[in-house]
CSV table of C-alpha atoms in Angstrom, one decimal:
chain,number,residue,atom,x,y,z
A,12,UNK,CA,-73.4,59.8,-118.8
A,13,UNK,CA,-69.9,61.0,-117.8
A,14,UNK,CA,-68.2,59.0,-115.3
A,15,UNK,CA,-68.0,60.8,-112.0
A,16,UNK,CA,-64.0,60.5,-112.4
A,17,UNK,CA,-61.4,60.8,-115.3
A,18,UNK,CA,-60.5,57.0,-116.0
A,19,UNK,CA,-57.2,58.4,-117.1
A,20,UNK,CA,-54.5,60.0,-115.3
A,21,UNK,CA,-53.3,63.7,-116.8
A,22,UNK,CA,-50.2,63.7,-118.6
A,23,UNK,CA,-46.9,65.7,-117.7
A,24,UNK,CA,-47.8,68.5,-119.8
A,25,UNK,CA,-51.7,69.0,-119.0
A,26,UNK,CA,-51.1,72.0,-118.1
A,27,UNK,CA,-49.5,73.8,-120.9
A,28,UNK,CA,-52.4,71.9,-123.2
A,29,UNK,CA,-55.2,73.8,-120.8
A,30,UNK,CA,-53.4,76.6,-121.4
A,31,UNK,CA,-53.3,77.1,-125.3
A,32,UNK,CA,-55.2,80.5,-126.0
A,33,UNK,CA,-58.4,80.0,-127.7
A,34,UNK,CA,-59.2,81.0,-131.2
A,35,UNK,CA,-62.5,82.3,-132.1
A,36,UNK,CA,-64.0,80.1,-134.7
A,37,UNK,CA,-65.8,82.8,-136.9
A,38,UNK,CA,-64.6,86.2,-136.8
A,39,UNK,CA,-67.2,88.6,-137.7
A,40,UNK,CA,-65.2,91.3,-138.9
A,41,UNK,CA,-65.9,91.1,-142.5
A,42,UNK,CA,-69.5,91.3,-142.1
A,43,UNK,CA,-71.1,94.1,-143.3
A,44,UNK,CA,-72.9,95.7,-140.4
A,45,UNK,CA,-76.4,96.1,-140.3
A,46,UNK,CA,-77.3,100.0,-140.5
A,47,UNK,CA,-78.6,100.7,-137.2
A,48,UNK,CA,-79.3,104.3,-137.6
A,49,UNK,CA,-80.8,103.9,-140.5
A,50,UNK,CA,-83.4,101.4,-138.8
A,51,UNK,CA,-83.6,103.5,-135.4
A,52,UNK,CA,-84.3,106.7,-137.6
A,53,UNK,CA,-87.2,104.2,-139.6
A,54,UNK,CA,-88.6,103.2,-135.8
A,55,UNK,CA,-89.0,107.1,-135.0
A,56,UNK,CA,-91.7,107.8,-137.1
A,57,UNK,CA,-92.9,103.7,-137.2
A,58,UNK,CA,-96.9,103.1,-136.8
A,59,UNK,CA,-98.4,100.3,-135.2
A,60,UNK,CA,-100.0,98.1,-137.7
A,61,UNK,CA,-101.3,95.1,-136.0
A,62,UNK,CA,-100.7,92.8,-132.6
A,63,UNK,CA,-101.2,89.9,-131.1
A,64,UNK,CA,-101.6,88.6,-127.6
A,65,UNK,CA,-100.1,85.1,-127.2
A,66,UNK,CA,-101.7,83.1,-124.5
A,67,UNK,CA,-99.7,81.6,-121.8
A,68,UNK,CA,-99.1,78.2,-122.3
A,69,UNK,CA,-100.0,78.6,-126.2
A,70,UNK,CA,-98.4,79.8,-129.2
A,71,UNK,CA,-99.6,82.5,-131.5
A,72,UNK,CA,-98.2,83.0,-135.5
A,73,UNK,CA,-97.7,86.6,-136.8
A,74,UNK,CA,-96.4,88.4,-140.1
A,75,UNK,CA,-93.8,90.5,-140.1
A,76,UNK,CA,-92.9,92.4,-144.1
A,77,UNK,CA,-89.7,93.2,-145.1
A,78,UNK,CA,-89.1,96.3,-143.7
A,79,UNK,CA,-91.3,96.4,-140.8
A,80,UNK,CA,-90.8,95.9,-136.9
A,81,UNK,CA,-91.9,93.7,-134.8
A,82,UNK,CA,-91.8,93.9,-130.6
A,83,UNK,CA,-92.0,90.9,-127.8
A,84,UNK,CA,-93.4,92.4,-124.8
A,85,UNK,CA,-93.7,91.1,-121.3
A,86,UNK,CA,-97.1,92.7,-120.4
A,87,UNK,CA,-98.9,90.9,-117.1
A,88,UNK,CA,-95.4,89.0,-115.4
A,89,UNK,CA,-92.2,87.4,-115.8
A,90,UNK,CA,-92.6,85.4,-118.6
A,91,UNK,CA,-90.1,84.0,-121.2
A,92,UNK,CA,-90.8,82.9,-124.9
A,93,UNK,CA,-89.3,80.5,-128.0
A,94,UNK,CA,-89.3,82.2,-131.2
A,95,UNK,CA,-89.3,81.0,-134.6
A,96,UNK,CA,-88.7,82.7,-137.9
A,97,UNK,CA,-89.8,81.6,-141.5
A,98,UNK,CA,-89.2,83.2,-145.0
A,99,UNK,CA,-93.2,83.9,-145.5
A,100,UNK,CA,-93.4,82.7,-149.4
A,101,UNK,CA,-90.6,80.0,-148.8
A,102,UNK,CA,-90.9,77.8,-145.0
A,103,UNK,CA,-87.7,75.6,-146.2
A,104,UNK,CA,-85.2,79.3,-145.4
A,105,UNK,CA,-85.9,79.5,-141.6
A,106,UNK,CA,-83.9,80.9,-138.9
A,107,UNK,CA,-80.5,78.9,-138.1
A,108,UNK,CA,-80.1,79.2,-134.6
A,109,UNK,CA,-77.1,77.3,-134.8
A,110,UNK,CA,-75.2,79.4,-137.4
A,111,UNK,CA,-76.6,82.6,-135.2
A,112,UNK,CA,-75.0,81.7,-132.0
A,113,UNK,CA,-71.6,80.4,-134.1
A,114,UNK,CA,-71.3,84.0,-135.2
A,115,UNK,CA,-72.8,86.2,-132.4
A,116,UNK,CA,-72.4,84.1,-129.2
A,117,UNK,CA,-74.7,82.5,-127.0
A,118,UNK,CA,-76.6,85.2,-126.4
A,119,UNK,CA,-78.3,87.7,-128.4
A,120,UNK,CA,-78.6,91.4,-128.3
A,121,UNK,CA,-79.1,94.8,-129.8
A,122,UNK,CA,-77.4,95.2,-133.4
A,123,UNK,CA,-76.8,91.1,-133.9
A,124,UNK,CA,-78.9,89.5,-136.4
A,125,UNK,CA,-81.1,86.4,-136.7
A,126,UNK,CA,-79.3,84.2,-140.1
A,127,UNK,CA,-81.9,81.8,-142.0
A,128,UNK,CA,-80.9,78.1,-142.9
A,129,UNK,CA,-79.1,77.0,-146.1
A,130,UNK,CA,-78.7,77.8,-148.7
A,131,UNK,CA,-79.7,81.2,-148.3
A,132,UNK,CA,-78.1,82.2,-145.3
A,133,UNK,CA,-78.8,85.6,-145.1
A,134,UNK,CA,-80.0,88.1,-142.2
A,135,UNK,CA,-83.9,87.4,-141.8
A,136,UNK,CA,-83.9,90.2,-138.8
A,137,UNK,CA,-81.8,92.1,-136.4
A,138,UNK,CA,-82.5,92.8,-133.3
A,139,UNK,CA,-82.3,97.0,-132.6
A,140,UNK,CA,-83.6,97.6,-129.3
A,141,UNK,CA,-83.4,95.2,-126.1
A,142,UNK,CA,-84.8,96.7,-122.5
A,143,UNK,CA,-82.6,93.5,-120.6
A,144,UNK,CA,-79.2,94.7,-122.5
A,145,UNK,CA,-77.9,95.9,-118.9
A,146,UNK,CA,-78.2,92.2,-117.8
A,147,UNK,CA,-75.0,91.1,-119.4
A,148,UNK,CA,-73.7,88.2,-117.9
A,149,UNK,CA,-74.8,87.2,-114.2
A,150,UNK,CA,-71.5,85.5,-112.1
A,151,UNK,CA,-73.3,82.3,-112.7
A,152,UNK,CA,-72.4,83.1,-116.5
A,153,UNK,CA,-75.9,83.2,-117.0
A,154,UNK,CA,-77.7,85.7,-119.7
A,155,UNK,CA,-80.9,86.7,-121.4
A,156,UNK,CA,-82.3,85.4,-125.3
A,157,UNK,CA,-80.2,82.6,-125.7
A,158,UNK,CA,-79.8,80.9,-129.1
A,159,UNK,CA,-78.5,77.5,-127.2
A,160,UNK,CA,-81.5,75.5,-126.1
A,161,UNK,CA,-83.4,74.0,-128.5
A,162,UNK,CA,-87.2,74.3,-127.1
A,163,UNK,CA,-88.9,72.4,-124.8
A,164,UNK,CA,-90.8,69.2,-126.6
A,165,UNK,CA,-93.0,66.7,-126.3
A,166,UNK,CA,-90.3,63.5,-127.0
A,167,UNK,CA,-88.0,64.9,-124.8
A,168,UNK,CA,-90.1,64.9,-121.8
A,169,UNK,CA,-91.7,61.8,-122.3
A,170,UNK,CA,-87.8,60.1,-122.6
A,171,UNK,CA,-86.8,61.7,-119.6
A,172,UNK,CA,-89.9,61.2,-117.1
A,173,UNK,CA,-92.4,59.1,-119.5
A,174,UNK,CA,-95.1,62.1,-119.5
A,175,UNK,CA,-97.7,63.0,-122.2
A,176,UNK,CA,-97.1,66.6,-121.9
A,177,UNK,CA,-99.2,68.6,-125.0
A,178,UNK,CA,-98.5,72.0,-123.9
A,179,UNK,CA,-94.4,72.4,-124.8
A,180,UNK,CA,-93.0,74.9,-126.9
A,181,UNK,CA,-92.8,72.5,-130.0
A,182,UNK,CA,-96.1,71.4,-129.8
A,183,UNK,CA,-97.5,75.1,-129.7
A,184,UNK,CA,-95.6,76.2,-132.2
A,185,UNK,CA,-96.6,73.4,-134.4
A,186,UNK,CA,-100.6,74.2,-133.7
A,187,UNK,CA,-99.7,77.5,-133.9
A,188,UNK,CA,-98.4,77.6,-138.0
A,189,UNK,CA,-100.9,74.5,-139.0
A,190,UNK,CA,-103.4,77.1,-137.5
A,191,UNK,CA,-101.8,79.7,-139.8
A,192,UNK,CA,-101.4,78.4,-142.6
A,193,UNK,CA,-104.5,76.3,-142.8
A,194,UNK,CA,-102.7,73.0,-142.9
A,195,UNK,CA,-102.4,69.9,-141.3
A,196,UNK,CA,-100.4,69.2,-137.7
A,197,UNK,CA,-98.3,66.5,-139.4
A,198,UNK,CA,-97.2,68.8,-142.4
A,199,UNK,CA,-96.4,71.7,-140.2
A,200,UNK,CA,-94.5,70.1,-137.8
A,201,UNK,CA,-91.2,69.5,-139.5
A,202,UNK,CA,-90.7,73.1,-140.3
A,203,UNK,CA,-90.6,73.8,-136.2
A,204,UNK,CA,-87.2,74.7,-135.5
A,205,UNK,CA,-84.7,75.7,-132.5
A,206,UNK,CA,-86.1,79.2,-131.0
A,207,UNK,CA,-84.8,82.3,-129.8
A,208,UNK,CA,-85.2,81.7,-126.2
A,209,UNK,CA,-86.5,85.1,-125.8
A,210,UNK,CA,-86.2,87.0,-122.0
A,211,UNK,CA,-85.2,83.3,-121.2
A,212,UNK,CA,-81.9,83.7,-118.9
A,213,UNK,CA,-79.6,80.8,-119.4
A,214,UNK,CA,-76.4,79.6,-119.5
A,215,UNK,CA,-73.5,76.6,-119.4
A,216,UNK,CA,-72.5,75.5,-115.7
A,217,UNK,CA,-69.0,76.0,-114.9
A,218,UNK,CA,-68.5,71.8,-113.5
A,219,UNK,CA,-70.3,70.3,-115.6
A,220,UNK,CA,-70.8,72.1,-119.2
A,221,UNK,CA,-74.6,71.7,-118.6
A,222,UNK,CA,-77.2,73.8,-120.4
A,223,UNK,CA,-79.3,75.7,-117.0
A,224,UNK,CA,-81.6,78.3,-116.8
A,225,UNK,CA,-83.0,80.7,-113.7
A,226,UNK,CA,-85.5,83.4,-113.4
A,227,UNK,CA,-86.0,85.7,-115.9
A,228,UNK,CA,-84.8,89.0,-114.9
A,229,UNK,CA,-88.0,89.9,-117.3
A,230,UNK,CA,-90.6,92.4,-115.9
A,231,UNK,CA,-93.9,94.1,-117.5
A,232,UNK,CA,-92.5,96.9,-119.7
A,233,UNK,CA,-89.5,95.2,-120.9
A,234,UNK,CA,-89.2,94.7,-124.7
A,235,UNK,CA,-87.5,92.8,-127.7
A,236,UNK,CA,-87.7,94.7,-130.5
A,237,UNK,CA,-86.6,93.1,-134.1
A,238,UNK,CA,-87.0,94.9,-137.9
A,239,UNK,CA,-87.9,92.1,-140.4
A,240,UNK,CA,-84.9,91.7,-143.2
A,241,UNK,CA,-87.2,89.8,-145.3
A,242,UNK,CA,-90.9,89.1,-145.1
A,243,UNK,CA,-91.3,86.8,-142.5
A,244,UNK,CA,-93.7,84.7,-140.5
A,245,UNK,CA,-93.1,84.2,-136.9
A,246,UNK,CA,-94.3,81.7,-133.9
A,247,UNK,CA,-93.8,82.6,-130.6
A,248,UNK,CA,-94.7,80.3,-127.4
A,249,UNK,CA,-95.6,81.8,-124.1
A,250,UNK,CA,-93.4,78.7,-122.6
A,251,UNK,CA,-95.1,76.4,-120.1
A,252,UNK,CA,-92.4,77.4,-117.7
A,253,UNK,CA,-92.8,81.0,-116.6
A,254,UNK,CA,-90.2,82.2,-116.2
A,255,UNK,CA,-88.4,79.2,-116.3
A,256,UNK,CA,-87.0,79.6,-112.4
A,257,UNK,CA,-88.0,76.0,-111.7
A,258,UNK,CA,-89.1,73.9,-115.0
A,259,UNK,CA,-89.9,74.4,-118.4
A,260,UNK,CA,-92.6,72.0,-118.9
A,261,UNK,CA,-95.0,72.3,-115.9
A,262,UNK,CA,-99.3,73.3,-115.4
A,263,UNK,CA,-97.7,74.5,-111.8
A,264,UNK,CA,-95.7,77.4,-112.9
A,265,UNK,CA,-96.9,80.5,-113.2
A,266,UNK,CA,-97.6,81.9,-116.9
A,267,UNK,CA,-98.2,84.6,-118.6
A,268,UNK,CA,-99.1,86.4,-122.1
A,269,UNK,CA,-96.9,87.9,-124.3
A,270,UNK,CA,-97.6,91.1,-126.5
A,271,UNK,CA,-96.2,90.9,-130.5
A,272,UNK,CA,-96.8,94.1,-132.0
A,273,UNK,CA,-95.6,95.2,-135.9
A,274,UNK,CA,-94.9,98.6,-137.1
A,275,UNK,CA,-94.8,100.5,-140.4
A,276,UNK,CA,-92.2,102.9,-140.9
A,277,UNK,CA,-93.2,105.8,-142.8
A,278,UNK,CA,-92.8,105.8,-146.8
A,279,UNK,CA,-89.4,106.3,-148.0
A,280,UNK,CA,-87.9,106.3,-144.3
A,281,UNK,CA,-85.7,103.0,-145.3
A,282,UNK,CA,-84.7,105.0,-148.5
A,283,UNK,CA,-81.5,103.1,-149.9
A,284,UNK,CA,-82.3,99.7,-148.1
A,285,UNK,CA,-82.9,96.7,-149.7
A,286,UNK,CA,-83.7,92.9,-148.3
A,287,UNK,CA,-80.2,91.1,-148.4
A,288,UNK,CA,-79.5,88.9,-151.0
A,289,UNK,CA,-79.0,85.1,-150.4
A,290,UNK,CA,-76.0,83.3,-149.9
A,291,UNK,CA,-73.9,83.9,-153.4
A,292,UNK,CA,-71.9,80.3,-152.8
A,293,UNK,CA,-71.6,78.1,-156.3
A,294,UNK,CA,-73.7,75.3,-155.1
A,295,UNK,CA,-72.4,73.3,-158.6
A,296,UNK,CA,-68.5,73.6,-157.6
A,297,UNK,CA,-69.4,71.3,-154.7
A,298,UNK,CA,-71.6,68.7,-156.4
């Protein structure tokens, strides 16, 4: 851990080195943007195809084509959720939280989109409607589906307070594609990967630099909604947190279900659309 106190005194110009103007790392310009009225005139006349209820405290697997839409709802309470994306014929292109929040921020929202995992890197969704876009961020800098935690395990618990907790995120995820996919827990694991925290409000504390989270401003009625870039499989965990106002991994919070529903836009509606091609990079110039 940090020590409490600098163990070295500023210089004469710490100062004018705080005060150099950041530079943003990845400009975004020169991405081609995704066409949102295109995909809000393709929700119009959407139908609802299938759904599934995810447990709280549990984790549920759905399938999401290319092409379709899928919504979170918070239906019963406050209630926040990790999500995880996989290309459905290929598990090794999965969503890259990292690279996500490198080029959209810390935060997610309507028009940004969810980029899969080398080599492909390509949009695998985009998000085109969010009921929690008024949030914003709160004065504590805190904000709503963050793409900065990771998910709330098994191995980090036990380091921090020696439990045997079998209800995190990670773990229901994991039981959640074995289930799926008809496999074993040990082969499914490893393709578990850092979520969308959806509804999940969180942020960095100002002291400190320290990942925090506080109640979801989440309420029955409030939506994610997501179109599906490419066909897809998706986990999502009803965390064992609530609403994550008090802990993440707990049997004492308060939990709740959470409603994925896909839809079917109409034949023809995403005329002149087309699943985005992988990454184009020369893989042999660097080898």
């Amino acid at each position: 851990m940090k020590p409490d106190q600098p163990q070295f005194a500023p210089p004469q110009d710490a100062r004018e080195r705080k005060a150099i103007a950041p530079v943003i790392c990845y400009p975004v310009d020169s991405l081609t943007p995704a066409p949102m009225a295109l995909y809000q005139a393709a929700r119009g006349g959407a139908e609802k195809v299938d759904e599934v209820l995810v447990p709280p405290r549990d984790a549920r697997c759905f399938t999401a084509p290319a092409g379709h839409f899928f919504r979170i709802s918070s239906v019963e309470g406050s209630q926040v959720g990790d999500l995880n994306l996989w290309n459905a014929d290929d598990l090794s292109e999965r969503f890259y939280s990292g690279k996500t929040r490198a080029l959209h921020g810390t935060h997610l929202s309507t028009g940004d989109r969810m980029w899969s995992s080398f080599p492909n890197l390509r949009p695998m969704a985009t998000i085109t409607k969010d009921t929690l876009d008024w949030y914003g961020f709160d004065d504590f800098g805190g904000s709503v589906h963050d793409v900065i935690g990771t998910r709330c395990d098994p191995y980090t618990s036990n380091l921090l307070s020696g439990g045997q907790y079998h209800q995190c995120c990670h773990s229901n995820l994991t039981r959640a594609l074995a289930d799926h996919l008809k496999i074993p827990l040990a082969e499914a694991e490893p393709h578990v990967h850092d979520v969308l925290n959806v509804f999940m409000c969180t942020g960095f504390t100002r002291d400190t630099g320290q990942y925090f989270m506080k109640a979801s401003p989440v309420r029955p009625g409030d939506y994610l909604e997501v179109f599906a870039e490419i066909d897809l499989i998706g986990g999502l965990s009803a965390c064992p947190g609530g609403d994550c106002s008090t802990q993440h991994s707990s049997d004492q919070a308060a939990c709740h279900p959470l409603l994925v529903e896909i839809f079917a836009p109409k034949p023809g509606a995403l005329k002149g659309w087309n699943t985005p091609m992988p990454n184009d990079y020369d893989q042999s110039h660097g080898r």
